[in-house]
Amino acid sequence: MAPTAAEQHTRKAVGLAARDASGHLTPLAITRRSTGDDDVVIKILYCGICHSDLHSIKNEWKNAKYPMIPGHEIAGEVTEVGKNVTKFKTGDRVGVGCMVNSCQSCESCNKGFENHCPGIIPTYNTVDLDGTITYGGYSGMVVVHERFVVRFPDTIPLDKGAPLLCAGITVYSPMKYHGLNVPGMHLGVLGLGGLGHVAVKFGKAFGMKVTVISSSPGKKQEALERLGADAFVVSKDAEEMKAAMSTMDGIINTVSANIPMAPLLGLLKPNGKMIMVGLPEKPMEIPPFALVATNKTLAGSCIGGMRDTQEMLDLAAKHDVTADIEVIDVEYVNTAMERLAKADVRYRFVIDIGNTLDKAAAAAE
């Protein structure tokens, strides 16, 4: 049977795919769609490894579609654009984050909050509008609607900028929309990992006093000296927690473990806010008095819209905010996943796709 017109123009590509819940990643030949009128074709140079990639490839959220190519912290350069594209041209330095499509017509999309669209299409492990399965950034190239592509400012290196497309917008958005971006305010950052270390940097960029709250005393020196935090509180130290009670205007909670919430809410001033961006596995227990007695707010936030993502990158460039990374070759990715499971990374792995994917794929063949 002769190929259809669409099949004739699809692009062959290679990615790193998990075939089952073992999560082991190996090269896989795939096809990407032909360039639509509104599409941007991107040669992927770097892709960050988010903790959600690890959850997904191991089917810990029970929604895996195998084979799965993860990755939603994509940085690269434009190689082709569709005829309707106006924002990008060949050679531009661009990125793709956690979503590659939405309905583009609902109230949320019209307000610039595509991340709240009921029809959101995540960057991988989802059925796209054309019926194909989306493959993520652990691959050589990707074709994405112009609306879901952002431009990297010239001053942001692509490798250090890639994690901002998930970790950066995840902490920037709640700081913006919950008023935790005012100079002189006191911000608590709970957890010092991939999300937390970027939250510290944005807090300082906004001119805030930033206190890191962590169960790991060994991270104190790094938080204060390397990341620029103003203070450090060990959450397991009763005296330190007592001294910090009722001092914070807000807390960005990046922790995905189930931990006692009442002592942490006690760190907030009256009318203070805790914003959840981590995803604990089990339901949380919230003592009502911890919220009600002094008018505190517990809220959640999930990534951000495309307009805010570009705004975040522009602010990051202005204040020299990038992720602290460990760049790895494609051949190392499975070891990196094992280390990530043990929180053995400071603070984000980034895969050097551009220089090492083709070599790994050729070796596999």
XYZ file of C-alpha atoms in Angstrom:
365
model
C 0.000 0.000 0.000
C 1.363 3.409 -0.933
C 2.026 5.815 1.976
C -0.435 8.644 2.531
C 0.614 12.251 1.977
C 0.906 12.702 5.751
C 3.061 9.589 6.090
C 5.342 10.748 3.296
C 6.190 13.893 5.195
C 6.577 12.521 8.717
C 10.057 12.719 10.139
C 12.080 9.844 11.444
C 13.655 10.420 14.833
C 15.240 8.514 17.693
C 14.331 8.729 21.343
C 15.030 7.022 24.652
C 11.993 4.956 25.582
C 10.777 2.930 28.527
C 9.028 -0.217 27.294
C 7.550 -1.309 30.631
C 7.316 -0.422 34.332
C 10.961 -1.320 34.913
C 11.566 2.192 33.558
C 14.727 1.101 31.749
C 15.380 3.477 28.854
C 16.726 2.285 25.501
C 16.820 3.839 21.999
C 13.624 3.681 19.948
C 12.991 4.766 16.366
C 9.918 6.989 16.144
C 8.214 9.336 13.713
C 7.262 12.938 14.299
C 4.381 14.574 12.444
C 4.897 16.670 9.338
C 5.230 20.419 9.811
C 1.791 22.013 10.095
C 1.096 25.607 9.186
C 1.328 26.645 12.849
C 4.160 24.314 13.828
C 7.757 24.864 14.903
C 10.303 22.095 14.283
C 12.980 21.971 16.967
C 16.311 20.176 17.053
C 16.613 19.147 20.692
C 20.003 19.914 22.234
C 19.280 19.428 25.954
C 16.517 17.948 28.077
C 16.249 18.110 31.850
C 15.243 15.097 33.914
C 12.274 15.932 36.123
C 11.239 13.699 39.022
C 7.897 13.231 37.284
C 9.783 11.509 34.442
C 10.885 8.878 36.945
C 7.351 8.466 38.310
C 5.999 8.148 34.773
C 8.414 5.605 33.301
C 7.858 3.347 36.327
C 4.064 3.763 36.049
C 3.836 4.974 39.633
C 0.870 7.166 38.653
C -0.835 4.201 36.932
C -1.349 5.990 33.618
C 1.674 4.891 31.582
C 1.389 4.342 27.826
C 4.342 2.292 26.628
C 6.624 2.715 24.839
C 7.121 6.049 26.613
C 9.672 8.730 25.764
C 9.719 11.157 28.716
C 11.093 14.672 29.024
C 9.390 18.064 29.355
C 12.320 20.386 29.931
C 13.324 20.739 26.288
C 15.860 23.224 24.921
C 17.072 23.446 21.349
C 17.014 25.426 18.153
C 14.443 25.955 15.417
C 15.104 24.129 12.143
C 11.822 24.848 10.329
C 8.577 26.775 10.804
C 5.125 26.497 9.269
C 3.773 29.217 6.983
C 1.602 30.829 9.680
C 4.357 31.046 12.318
C 5.321 34.618 13.166
C 7.132 34.423 16.516
C 10.026 32.154 15.535
C 12.463 31.611 12.686
C 15.148 29.095 11.821
C 18.073 29.258 14.225
C 16.160 30.683 17.188
C 16.995 29.305 20.650
C 13.742 27.902 22.026
C 12.213 25.664 24.640
C 9.190 23.431 25.226
C 7.868 22.706 28.701
C 5.180 20.495 30.166
C 2.514 20.861 27.477
C 2.403 20.825 23.690
C -1.255 21.548 23.002
C -4.646 22.463 24.442
C -8.095 23.217 23.092
C -6.956 26.847 22.608
C -10.532 28.108 22.877
C -11.835 27.616 26.444
C -11.951 30.320 29.110
C -8.638 29.226 30.619
C -6.839 29.175 27.265
C -8.280 32.579 26.326
C -6.935 34.017 29.586
C -3.460 32.580 29.015
C -3.788 29.676 31.441
C -3.430 26.784 29.022
C -2.215 24.722 31.987
C -5.786 24.763 33.348
C -7.409 23.674 30.068
C -9.544 20.518 30.390
C -8.060 19.449 27.050
C -4.406 20.025 27.928
C -1.975 17.785 26.039
C 1.129 17.068 28.147
C 4.445 16.799 26.333
C 4.554 13.018 26.646
C 2.436 9.962 27.525
C -0.816 11.434 26.197
C -2.987 11.049 23.103
C -2.629 14.216 21.024
C -5.456 15.832 19.067
C -4.441 13.902 15.950
C -4.678 10.567 17.766
C -0.943 9.977 18.092
C 0.885 9.433 21.384
C 3.054 12.358 22.440
C 6.757 11.640 22.865
C 8.905 13.883 25.047
C 12.305 15.482 24.920
C 14.583 12.479 25.395
C 14.708 12.506 21.596
C 16.459 14.223 18.729
C 13.697 16.530 17.547
C 10.108 17.565 18.128
C 7.316 19.333 16.238
C 5.209 21.688 18.373
C 2.469 24.258 17.801
C 3.905 27.768 17.929
C 1.768 28.704 20.929
C 3.577 26.165 23.118
C 7.125 27.221 22.261
C 9.061 29.819 24.271
C 12.150 31.803 23.404
C 15.326 31.557 25.462
C 16.940 34.951 26.107
C 20.487 35.064 24.745
C 22.029 35.275 28.211
C 20.567 31.965 29.433
C 22.647 28.878 28.523
C 20.367 26.208 27.092
C 21.605 23.478 29.430
C 21.087 25.528 32.596
C 17.867 27.011 31.233
C 16.117 23.768 30.301
C 14.974 22.921 33.874
C 13.319 26.332 34.182
C 10.641 25.096 31.755
C 9.250 22.874 34.519
C 10.944 23.663 37.833
C 11.154 27.379 37.089
C 7.557 28.002 36.072
C 6.300 25.648 38.806
C 7.650 27.946 41.524
C 7.406 31.277 39.661
C 3.686 31.040 38.942
C 2.461 30.617 42.560
C 4.831 33.343 43.738
C 3.307 35.706 41.188
C -0.363 34.852 41.661
C -0.291 34.554 45.443
C 1.540 37.831 45.972
C 4.753 36.194 47.161
C 6.936 38.369 44.947
C 7.069 41.611 46.936
C 10.456 43.037 48.004
C 10.960 42.791 51.768
C 8.489 39.958 52.275
C 9.690 36.828 54.068
C 9.419 33.682 51.946
C 9.917 30.158 53.228
C 11.036 27.459 50.788
C 10.246 23.980 52.079
C 12.557 21.393 50.548
C 15.837 22.073 48.774
C 15.797 19.987 45.612
C 15.103 20.608 41.934
C 12.155 22.900 42.667
C 13.357 24.364 45.946
C 16.736 25.614 44.776
C 15.084 27.523 41.914
C 12.462 28.949 44.312
C 15.270 30.347 46.466
C 16.786 32.062 43.446
C 13.490 33.592 42.300
C 12.711 34.730 45.846
C 15.995 36.613 45.939
C 15.358 37.973 42.429
C 12.087 39.444 43.754
C 13.990 41.094 46.610
C 12.560 38.928 49.368
C 14.047 37.510 52.543
C 14.297 33.770 51.902
C 14.476 31.027 54.527
C 15.055 27.419 53.510
C 13.183 24.845 55.613
C 14.728 21.397 55.334
C 15.011 18.135 57.236
C 18.659 17.892 56.130
C 21.076 19.947 58.274
C 23.823 19.143 55.785
C 22.237 21.442 53.212
C 22.609 24.568 55.359
C 25.948 25.756 54.040
C 24.909 25.203 50.447
C 21.613 27.030 50.930
C 23.234 30.069 52.511
C 26.514 30.329 50.630
C 25.839 28.872 47.197
C 22.169 29.668 46.657
C 21.986 32.936 48.583
C 19.286 32.122 51.133
C 19.141 34.419 54.157
C 18.368 31.767 56.762
C 18.016 28.018 57.237
C 15.650 26.155 59.548
C 16.006 22.447 60.277
C 12.434 21.181 60.361
C 13.320 18.375 62.804
C 14.847 20.813 65.288
C 12.124 21.905 67.708
C 14.071 24.939 68.939
C 14.770 26.247 65.446
C 11.131 25.744 64.441
C 9.922 27.523 67.564
C 12.178 30.483 66.900
C 10.813 30.808 63.358
C 7.110 30.598 64.277
C 4.823 33.300 62.845
C 7.631 34.941 60.861
C 6.885 34.064 57.219
C 4.492 35.715 54.785
C 4.380 32.628 52.605
C 5.863 29.180 52.057
C 6.444 27.403 48.747
C 6.099 23.731 49.680
C 8.102 21.626 47.210
C 8.128 18.425 49.276
C 6.520 15.276 47.874
C 6.717 13.302 51.111
C 3.930 13.083 53.683
C 5.086 15.240 56.596
C 3.290 16.815 59.596
C 1.676 20.025 58.369
C 0.708 21.801 61.604
C 4.276 22.798 62.626
C 4.946 24.114 59.127
C 1.737 26.140 59.006
C 2.830 27.528 62.383
C 5.762 29.241 60.643
C 3.326 31.516 58.806
C 2.255 34.925 60.023
C -1.489 35.556 60.375
C -2.964 35.656 56.842
C 0.060 33.746 55.568
C -0.089 31.329 52.651
C 1.395 27.921 51.978
C 1.406 26.939 48.312
C 1.782 23.251 47.464
C 3.773 22.367 44.354
C 4.964 18.932 45.504
C 2.764 15.845 45.226
C 2.751 13.623 48.323
C 1.660 10.081 47.586
C -0.960 9.888 50.347
C -3.705 12.319 51.437
C -2.551 14.983 53.888
C -3.893 15.558 57.376
C -4.579 19.243 58.037
C -5.642 20.259 61.564
C -8.415 22.813 60.919
C -7.257 25.126 63.718
C -3.852 25.439 62.017
C -5.625 27.287 59.207
C -8.699 28.795 60.779
C -7.292 30.370 63.942
C -5.100 32.937 62.172
C -6.726 33.079 58.727
C -4.122 31.096 56.854
C -4.381 29.764 53.312
C -3.321 26.398 51.923
C -3.361 26.351 48.134
C -1.950 24.408 45.207
C -0.338 25.352 41.927
C 0.570 23.411 38.781
C 3.108 24.790 36.291
C 1.833 27.906 34.479
C 0.508 29.289 31.212
C 2.630 30.047 28.189
C 2.620 33.818 28.684
C 3.840 33.391 32.252
C 6.483 30.877 31.152
C 7.992 33.397 28.735
C 7.753 36.105 31.413
C 9.566 33.786 33.837
C 12.418 33.198 31.386
C 12.786 36.916 30.725
C 12.961 37.657 34.467
C 15.430 34.801 34.933
C 17.679 36.349 32.296
C 17.485 39.760 33.943
C 18.508 38.375 37.354
C 20.828 35.577 36.188
C 18.565 32.811 37.510
C 19.400 29.364 36.142
C 19.242 25.829 37.481
C 22.229 24.139 39.121
C 22.786 21.134 36.891
C 24.803 18.015 36.201
C 25.073 17.461 32.441
C 25.095 13.787 31.431
C 25.507 11.754 28.262
C 22.635 9.676 26.916
C 24.484 6.488 27.930
C 24.300 7.563 31.581
C 20.548 8.190 31.734
C 19.545 4.943 33.482
C 22.194 5.482 36.148
C 20.943 9.028 36.553
C 17.430 7.710 37.164
C 18.762 5.439 39.906
C 20.549 8.373 41.501
C 17.475 10.589 41.175
C 15.418 7.993 43.049
C 17.874 8.428 45.931
C 17.896 12.246 45.616
C 21.559 12.046 44.650
C 21.730 15.099 42.391
C 22.470 18.789 42.886
C 19.970 19.760 41.652
C 18.928 18.685 38.147
C 20.268 16.199 35.643
C 20.295 17.528 32.083
C 20.854 15.172 29.150
C 23.206 16.356 26.404
C 20.924 15.186 23.601
C 22.634 17.099 20.799
C 26.085 15.598 21.278
C 25.352 12.089 22.536
C 21.974 10.732 21.325
C 23.006 9.733 17.806
C 26.118 7.971 19.092
C 24.085 5.999 21.638
C 21.476 5.082 19.040
C 24.137 3.886 16.589
C 25.779 1.785 19.293
C 22.432 0.198 20.142
C 21.884 -0.787 16.521
